[in-house]
C-alpha positions as MATLAB code, in Angstrom:
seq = 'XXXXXXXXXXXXXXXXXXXXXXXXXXXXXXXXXXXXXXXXXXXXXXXXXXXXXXXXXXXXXXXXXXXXXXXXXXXXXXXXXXXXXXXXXXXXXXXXXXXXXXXXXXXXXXXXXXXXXXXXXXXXXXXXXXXXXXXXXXXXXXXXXXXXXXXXXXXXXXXXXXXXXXXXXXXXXXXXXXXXXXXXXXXXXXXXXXXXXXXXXXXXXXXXXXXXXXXXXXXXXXXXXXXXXXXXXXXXXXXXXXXXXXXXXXXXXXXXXXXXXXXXXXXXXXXXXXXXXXXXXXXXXXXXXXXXXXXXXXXXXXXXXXXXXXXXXXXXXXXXXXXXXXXXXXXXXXXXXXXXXXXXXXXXXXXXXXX';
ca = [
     -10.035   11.271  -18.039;
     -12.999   13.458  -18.068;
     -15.367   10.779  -18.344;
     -16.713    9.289  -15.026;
     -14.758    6.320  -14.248;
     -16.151    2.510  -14.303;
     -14.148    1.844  -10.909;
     -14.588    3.329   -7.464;
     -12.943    6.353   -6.326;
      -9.034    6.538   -5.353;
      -8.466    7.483   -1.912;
      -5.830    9.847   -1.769;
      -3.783   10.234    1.762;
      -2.433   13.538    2.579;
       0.584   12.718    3.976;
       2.641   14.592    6.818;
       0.910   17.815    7.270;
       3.993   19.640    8.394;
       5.662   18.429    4.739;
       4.775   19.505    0.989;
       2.032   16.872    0.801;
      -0.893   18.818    1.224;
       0.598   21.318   -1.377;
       1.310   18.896   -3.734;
      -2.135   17.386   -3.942;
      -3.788   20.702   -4.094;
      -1.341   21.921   -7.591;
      -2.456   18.215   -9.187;
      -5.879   19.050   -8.553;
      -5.360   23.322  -10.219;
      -3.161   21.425  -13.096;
      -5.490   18.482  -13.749;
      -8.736   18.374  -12.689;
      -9.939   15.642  -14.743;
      -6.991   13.403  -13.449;
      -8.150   14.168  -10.493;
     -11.002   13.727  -10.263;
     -12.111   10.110   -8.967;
      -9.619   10.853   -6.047;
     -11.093   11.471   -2.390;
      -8.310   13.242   -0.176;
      -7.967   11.423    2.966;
      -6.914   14.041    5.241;
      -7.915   17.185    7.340;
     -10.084   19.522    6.051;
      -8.367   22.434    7.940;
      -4.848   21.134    6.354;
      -6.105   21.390    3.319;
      -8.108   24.736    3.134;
      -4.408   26.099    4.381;
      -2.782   24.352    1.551;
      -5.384   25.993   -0.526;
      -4.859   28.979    0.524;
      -1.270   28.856    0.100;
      -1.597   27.933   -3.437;
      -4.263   30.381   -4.559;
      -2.037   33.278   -2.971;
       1.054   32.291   -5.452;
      -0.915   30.285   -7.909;
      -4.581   31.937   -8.591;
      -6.980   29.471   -9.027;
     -10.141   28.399   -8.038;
     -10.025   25.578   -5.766;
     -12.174   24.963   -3.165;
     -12.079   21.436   -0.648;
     -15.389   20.055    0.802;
     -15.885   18.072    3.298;
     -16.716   14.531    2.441;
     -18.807   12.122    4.373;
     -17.348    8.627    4.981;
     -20.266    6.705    3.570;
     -19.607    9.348    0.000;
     -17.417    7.231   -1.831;
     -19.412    8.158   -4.962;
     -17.879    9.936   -8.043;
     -17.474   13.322   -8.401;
     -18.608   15.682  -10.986;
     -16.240   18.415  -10.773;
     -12.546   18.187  -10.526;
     -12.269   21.447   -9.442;
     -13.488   20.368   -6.111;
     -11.342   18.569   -3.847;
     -13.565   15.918   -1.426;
     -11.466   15.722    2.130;
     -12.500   13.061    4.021;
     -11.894   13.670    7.830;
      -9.512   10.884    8.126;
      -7.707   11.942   11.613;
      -8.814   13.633   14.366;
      -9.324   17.250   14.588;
      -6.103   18.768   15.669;
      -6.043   21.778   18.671;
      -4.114   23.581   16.319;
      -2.576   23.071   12.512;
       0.657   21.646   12.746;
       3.918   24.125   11.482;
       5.572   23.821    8.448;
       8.527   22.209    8.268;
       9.085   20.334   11.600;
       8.971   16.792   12.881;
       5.959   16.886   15.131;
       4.419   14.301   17.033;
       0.795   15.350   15.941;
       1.544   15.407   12.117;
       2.849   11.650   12.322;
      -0.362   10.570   13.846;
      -2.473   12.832   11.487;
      -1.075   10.776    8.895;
      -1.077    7.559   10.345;
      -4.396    7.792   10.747;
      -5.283    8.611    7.154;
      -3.219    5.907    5.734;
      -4.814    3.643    7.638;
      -8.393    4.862    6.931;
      -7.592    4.913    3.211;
      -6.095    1.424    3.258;
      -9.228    0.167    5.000;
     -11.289    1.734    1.979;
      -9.038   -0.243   -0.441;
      -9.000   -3.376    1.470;
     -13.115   -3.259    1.639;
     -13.380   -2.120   -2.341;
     -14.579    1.672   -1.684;
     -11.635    2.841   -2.995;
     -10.470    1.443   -6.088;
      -6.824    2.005   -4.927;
      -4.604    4.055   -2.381;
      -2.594    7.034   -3.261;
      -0.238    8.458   -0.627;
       0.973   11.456   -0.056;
       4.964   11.787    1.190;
       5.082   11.077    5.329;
       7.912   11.879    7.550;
       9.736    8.351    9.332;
      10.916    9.977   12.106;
       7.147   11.757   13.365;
       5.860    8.639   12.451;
       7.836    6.982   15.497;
       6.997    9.644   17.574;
       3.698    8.941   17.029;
       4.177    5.677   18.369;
       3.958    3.852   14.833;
       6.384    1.131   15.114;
       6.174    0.740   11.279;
       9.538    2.388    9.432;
       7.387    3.285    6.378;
       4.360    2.943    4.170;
       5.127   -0.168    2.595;
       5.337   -1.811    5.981;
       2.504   -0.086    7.501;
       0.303   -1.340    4.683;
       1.926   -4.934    4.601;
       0.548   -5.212    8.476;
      -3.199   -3.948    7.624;
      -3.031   -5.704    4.740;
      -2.353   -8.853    6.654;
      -4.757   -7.857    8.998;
      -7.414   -7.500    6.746;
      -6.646  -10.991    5.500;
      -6.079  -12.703    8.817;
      -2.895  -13.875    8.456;
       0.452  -13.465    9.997;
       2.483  -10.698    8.210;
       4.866  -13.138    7.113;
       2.471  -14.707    4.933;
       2.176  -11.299    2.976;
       5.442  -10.556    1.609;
       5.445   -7.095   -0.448;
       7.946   -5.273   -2.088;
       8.624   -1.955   -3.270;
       8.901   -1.355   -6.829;
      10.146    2.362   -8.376;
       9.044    2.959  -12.028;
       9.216    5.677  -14.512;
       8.528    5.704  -18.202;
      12.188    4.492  -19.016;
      13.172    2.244  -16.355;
      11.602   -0.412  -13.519;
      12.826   -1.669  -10.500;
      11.993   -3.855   -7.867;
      13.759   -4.188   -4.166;
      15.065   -7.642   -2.716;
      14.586   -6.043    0.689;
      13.407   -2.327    1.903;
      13.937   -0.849    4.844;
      17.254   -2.183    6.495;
      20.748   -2.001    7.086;
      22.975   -2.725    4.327;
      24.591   -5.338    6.470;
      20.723   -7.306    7.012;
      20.188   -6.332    3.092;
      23.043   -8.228    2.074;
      22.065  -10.829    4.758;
      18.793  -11.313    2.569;
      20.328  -12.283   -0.300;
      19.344  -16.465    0.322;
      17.419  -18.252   -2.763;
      14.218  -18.126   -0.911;
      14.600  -14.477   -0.694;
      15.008  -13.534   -4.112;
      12.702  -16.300   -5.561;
       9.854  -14.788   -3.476;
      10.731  -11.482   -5.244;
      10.604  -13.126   -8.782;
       7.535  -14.296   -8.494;
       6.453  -10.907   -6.470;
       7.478   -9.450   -9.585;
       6.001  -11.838  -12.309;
       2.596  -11.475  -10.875;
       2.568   -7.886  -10.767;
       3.521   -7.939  -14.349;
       1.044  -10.283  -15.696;
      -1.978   -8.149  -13.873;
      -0.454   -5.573  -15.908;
      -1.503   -4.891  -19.823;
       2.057   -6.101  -20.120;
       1.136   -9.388  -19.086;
      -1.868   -9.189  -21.934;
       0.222   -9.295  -24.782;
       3.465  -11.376  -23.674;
       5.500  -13.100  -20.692;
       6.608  -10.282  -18.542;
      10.967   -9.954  -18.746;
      12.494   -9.508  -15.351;
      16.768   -9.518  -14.940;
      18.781   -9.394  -12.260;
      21.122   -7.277  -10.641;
      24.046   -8.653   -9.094;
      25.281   -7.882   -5.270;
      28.965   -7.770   -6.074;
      31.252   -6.080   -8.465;
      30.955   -7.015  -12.312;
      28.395   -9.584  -10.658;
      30.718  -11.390   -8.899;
      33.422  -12.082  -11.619;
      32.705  -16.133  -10.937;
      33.183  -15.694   -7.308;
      36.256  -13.664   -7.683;
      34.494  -10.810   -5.683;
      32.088  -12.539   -3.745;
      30.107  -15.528   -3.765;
      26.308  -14.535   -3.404;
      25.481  -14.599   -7.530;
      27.079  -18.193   -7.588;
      25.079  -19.288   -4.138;
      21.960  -17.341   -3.845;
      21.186  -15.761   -7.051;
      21.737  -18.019   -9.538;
      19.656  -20.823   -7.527;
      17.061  -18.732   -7.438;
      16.972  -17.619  -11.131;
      16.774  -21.615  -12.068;
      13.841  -22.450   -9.735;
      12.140  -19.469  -11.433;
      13.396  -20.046  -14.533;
      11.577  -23.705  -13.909;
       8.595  -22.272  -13.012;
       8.093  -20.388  -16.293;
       8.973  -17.139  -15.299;
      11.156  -15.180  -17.938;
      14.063  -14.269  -15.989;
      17.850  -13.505  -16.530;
      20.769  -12.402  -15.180;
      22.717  -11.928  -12.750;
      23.877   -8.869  -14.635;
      26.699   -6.689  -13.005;
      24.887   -4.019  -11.233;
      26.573   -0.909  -13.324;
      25.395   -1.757  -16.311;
      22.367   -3.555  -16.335;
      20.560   -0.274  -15.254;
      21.413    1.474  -18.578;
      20.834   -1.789  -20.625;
      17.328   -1.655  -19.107;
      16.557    2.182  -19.991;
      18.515    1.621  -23.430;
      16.252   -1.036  -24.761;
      13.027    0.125  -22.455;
      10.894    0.965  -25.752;
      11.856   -1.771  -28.230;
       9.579   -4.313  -28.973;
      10.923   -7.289  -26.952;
      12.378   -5.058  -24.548;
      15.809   -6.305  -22.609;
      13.769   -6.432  -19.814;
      10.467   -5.492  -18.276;
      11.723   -4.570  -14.970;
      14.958   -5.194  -12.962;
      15.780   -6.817   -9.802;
      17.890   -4.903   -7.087;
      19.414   -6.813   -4.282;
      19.010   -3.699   -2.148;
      17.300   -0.076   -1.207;
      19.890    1.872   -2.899;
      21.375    0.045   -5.902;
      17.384    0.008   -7.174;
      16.677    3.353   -6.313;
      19.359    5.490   -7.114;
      19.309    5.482  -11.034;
      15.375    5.602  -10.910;
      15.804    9.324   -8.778;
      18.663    9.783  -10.964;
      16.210    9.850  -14.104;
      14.320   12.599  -12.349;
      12.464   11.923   -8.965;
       9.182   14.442  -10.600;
       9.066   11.236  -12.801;
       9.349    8.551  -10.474;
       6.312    6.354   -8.935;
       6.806    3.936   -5.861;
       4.725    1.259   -6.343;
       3.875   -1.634   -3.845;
       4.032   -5.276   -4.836;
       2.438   -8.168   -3.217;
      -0.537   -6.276   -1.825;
      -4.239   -7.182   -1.859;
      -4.813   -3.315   -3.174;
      -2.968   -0.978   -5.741;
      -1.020    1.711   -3.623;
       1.402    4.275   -5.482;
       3.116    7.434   -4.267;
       5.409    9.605   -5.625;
       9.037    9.140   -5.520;
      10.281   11.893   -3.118;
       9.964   12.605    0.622;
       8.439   15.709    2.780;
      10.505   18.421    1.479;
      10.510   20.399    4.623;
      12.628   22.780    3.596;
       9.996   23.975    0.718;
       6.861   23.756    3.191;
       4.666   26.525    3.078;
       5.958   28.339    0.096;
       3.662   26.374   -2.130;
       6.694   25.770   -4.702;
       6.476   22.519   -4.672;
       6.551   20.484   -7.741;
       3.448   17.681   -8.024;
       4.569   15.900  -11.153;
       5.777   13.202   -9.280;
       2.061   12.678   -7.068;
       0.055   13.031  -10.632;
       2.184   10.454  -11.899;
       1.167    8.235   -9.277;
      -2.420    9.114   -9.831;
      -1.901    8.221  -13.073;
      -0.437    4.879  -12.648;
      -3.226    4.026  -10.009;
      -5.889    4.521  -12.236;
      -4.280    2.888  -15.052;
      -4.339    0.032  -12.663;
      -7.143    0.299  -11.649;
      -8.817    0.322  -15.000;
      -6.545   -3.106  -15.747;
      -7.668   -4.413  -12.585;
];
């Protein structure tokens, strides 16, 4: 997309400045400018010109960030020039690679929450974010355990409402296979506790409406199915009773309310159906229904994380990220690989142009 875009620009978080975030967004910008180039980074200039640096010592290229003023949400002409928009404060010193660090979770605190803002008021056309570190996030004081809840609770904010009354979900996608979360961040013992009817009927019609904003939902119903909770999906309540009491219920009231849905489907299969028949013309489904963290997101990474895009549902604002975490371990070598984070660029602008 070399052309200049008909939407404003995408504000583009830079994560956990100790982790591979900063990296990451610099290689999207050397590998493709023109992707790149609505996005504003939300982040620290200093972080950045390091990352920069980094890059253009293994990877020459010409690359240079600029600062950005916060009432510059205009779009740029070059996408060889990364706009960083101070987003935190200015730090007494950069924060080291590869360690959990109270400063780094409140560097990117901050710039999430600046580049929500942006999205909320329709500067930004949509929020990209950058991978951020749970742990230096609590140390920070953020009592949020991730993005998606972080965002849920400006959101709501924004909206003046309790945060109850803007449920969200997380949603993983990559070009062979979608899925959607009945809960996120919990124990497996509280994710199984959310499998009630009202539960998973909320994250039907989550679902469904994401779907239908979609260019999907342009040219047909949107498919959803569902995964089971139990072995062979219960076997008819041989192995537990939550597809007979909770799903099930919840697939009828859906299923009443015009929403194309199916299943339960035992949860070791229904992933391959899904990626089997992704491309066919009535597809076996459009995206599938996990009734928790893991069981959604393990065959998505298993596809190939640099593929994946977390996506999250239910928000007043489009906000992807790439499907992988901090990578401490590869901080500072400027290795890192920023499929993943262009992906999620991609998907936000395809969004955003469907919007």
């Amino acid at each position: 997309m070399s052309q200049a875009t008909s939407f404003p620009p995408i504000a583009l978080s830079m994560g956990d400045p100790a982790g591979i975030g900063p990296e990451i967004i610099v290689d999207a910008f050397v590998r493709e400018p023109a992707l790149m180039q609505p996005c504003i980074v939300v982040g620290d200039l200093q972080v950045m010109q390091r990352a920069a640096q980094l890059h253009q010592a293994a990877h020459p290229a010409s690359l240079v960030p600029v600062p950005t003023a916060v009432s510059d949400w205009g779009a740029s002409e070059d996408g060889a020039i990364m706009r960083v928009l101070q987003g935190c404060a200015l730090p007494a010193t950069l924060p080291r690679f590869g360690e959990v660090q109270q400063e780094a979770g409140r560097m990117a605190a901050d710039c999430i929450e600046l580049g929500a803002r942006a999205a909320l008021q329709g500067k930004a056309a949509a929020l990209v974010t950058a991978p951020i570190h749970k742990e230096a996030l609590s140390l920070a004081g953020i009592s949020h355990p991730g993005h998606t809840e972080m965002l849920q609770a400006l959101a709501a904010e924004h909206a003046d409402v309790a945060v109850e009354a803007m449920p969200v979900r997380m949603m993983l996608a990559n070009p062979e296979l979608r899925t959607v979360l009945n809960s996120i961040h919990v124990s497996l013992r509280n994710a199984i506790a959310a499998v009630q009817i009202d539960q998973i009927l909320q994250t039907i019609r989550i679902t469904d409406a994401f779907l239908r904003r979609t260019a999907l939902g342009r040219h047909r119903v949107p498919r959803i199915a569902l995964a089971g909770l139990n072995p062979h999906a219960g076997e008819g309540g041989l192995f537990g009773d939550e597809e007979l009491t909770a799903i099930i219920p919840a697939r009828d009231a859906a299923l009443a309310e015009g929403i194309s849905v199916t299943g339960p489907f035992p949860p070791d299969t229904v992933f391959m159906q899904a990626r089997r028949h992704a491309h066919d013309p009535l597809p076996f489904c459009d995206a599938v229904i996990a009734m928790y963290h893991d069981q959604g997101l393990i065959p998505v990474k298993y596809l190939g994380v640099e593929h994946g895009v977390n996506v999250t549902l239910g928000l007043p604002l489009i906000r992807t990220s790439p499907d992988h975490g901090t990578a401490f371990d590869l901080a500072g070598k400027a290795c890192a690989d920023s499929t993943s984070l262009r992906e999620a660029v991609r998907m936000a602008v395809d969004l955003a142009q469907g919007a």
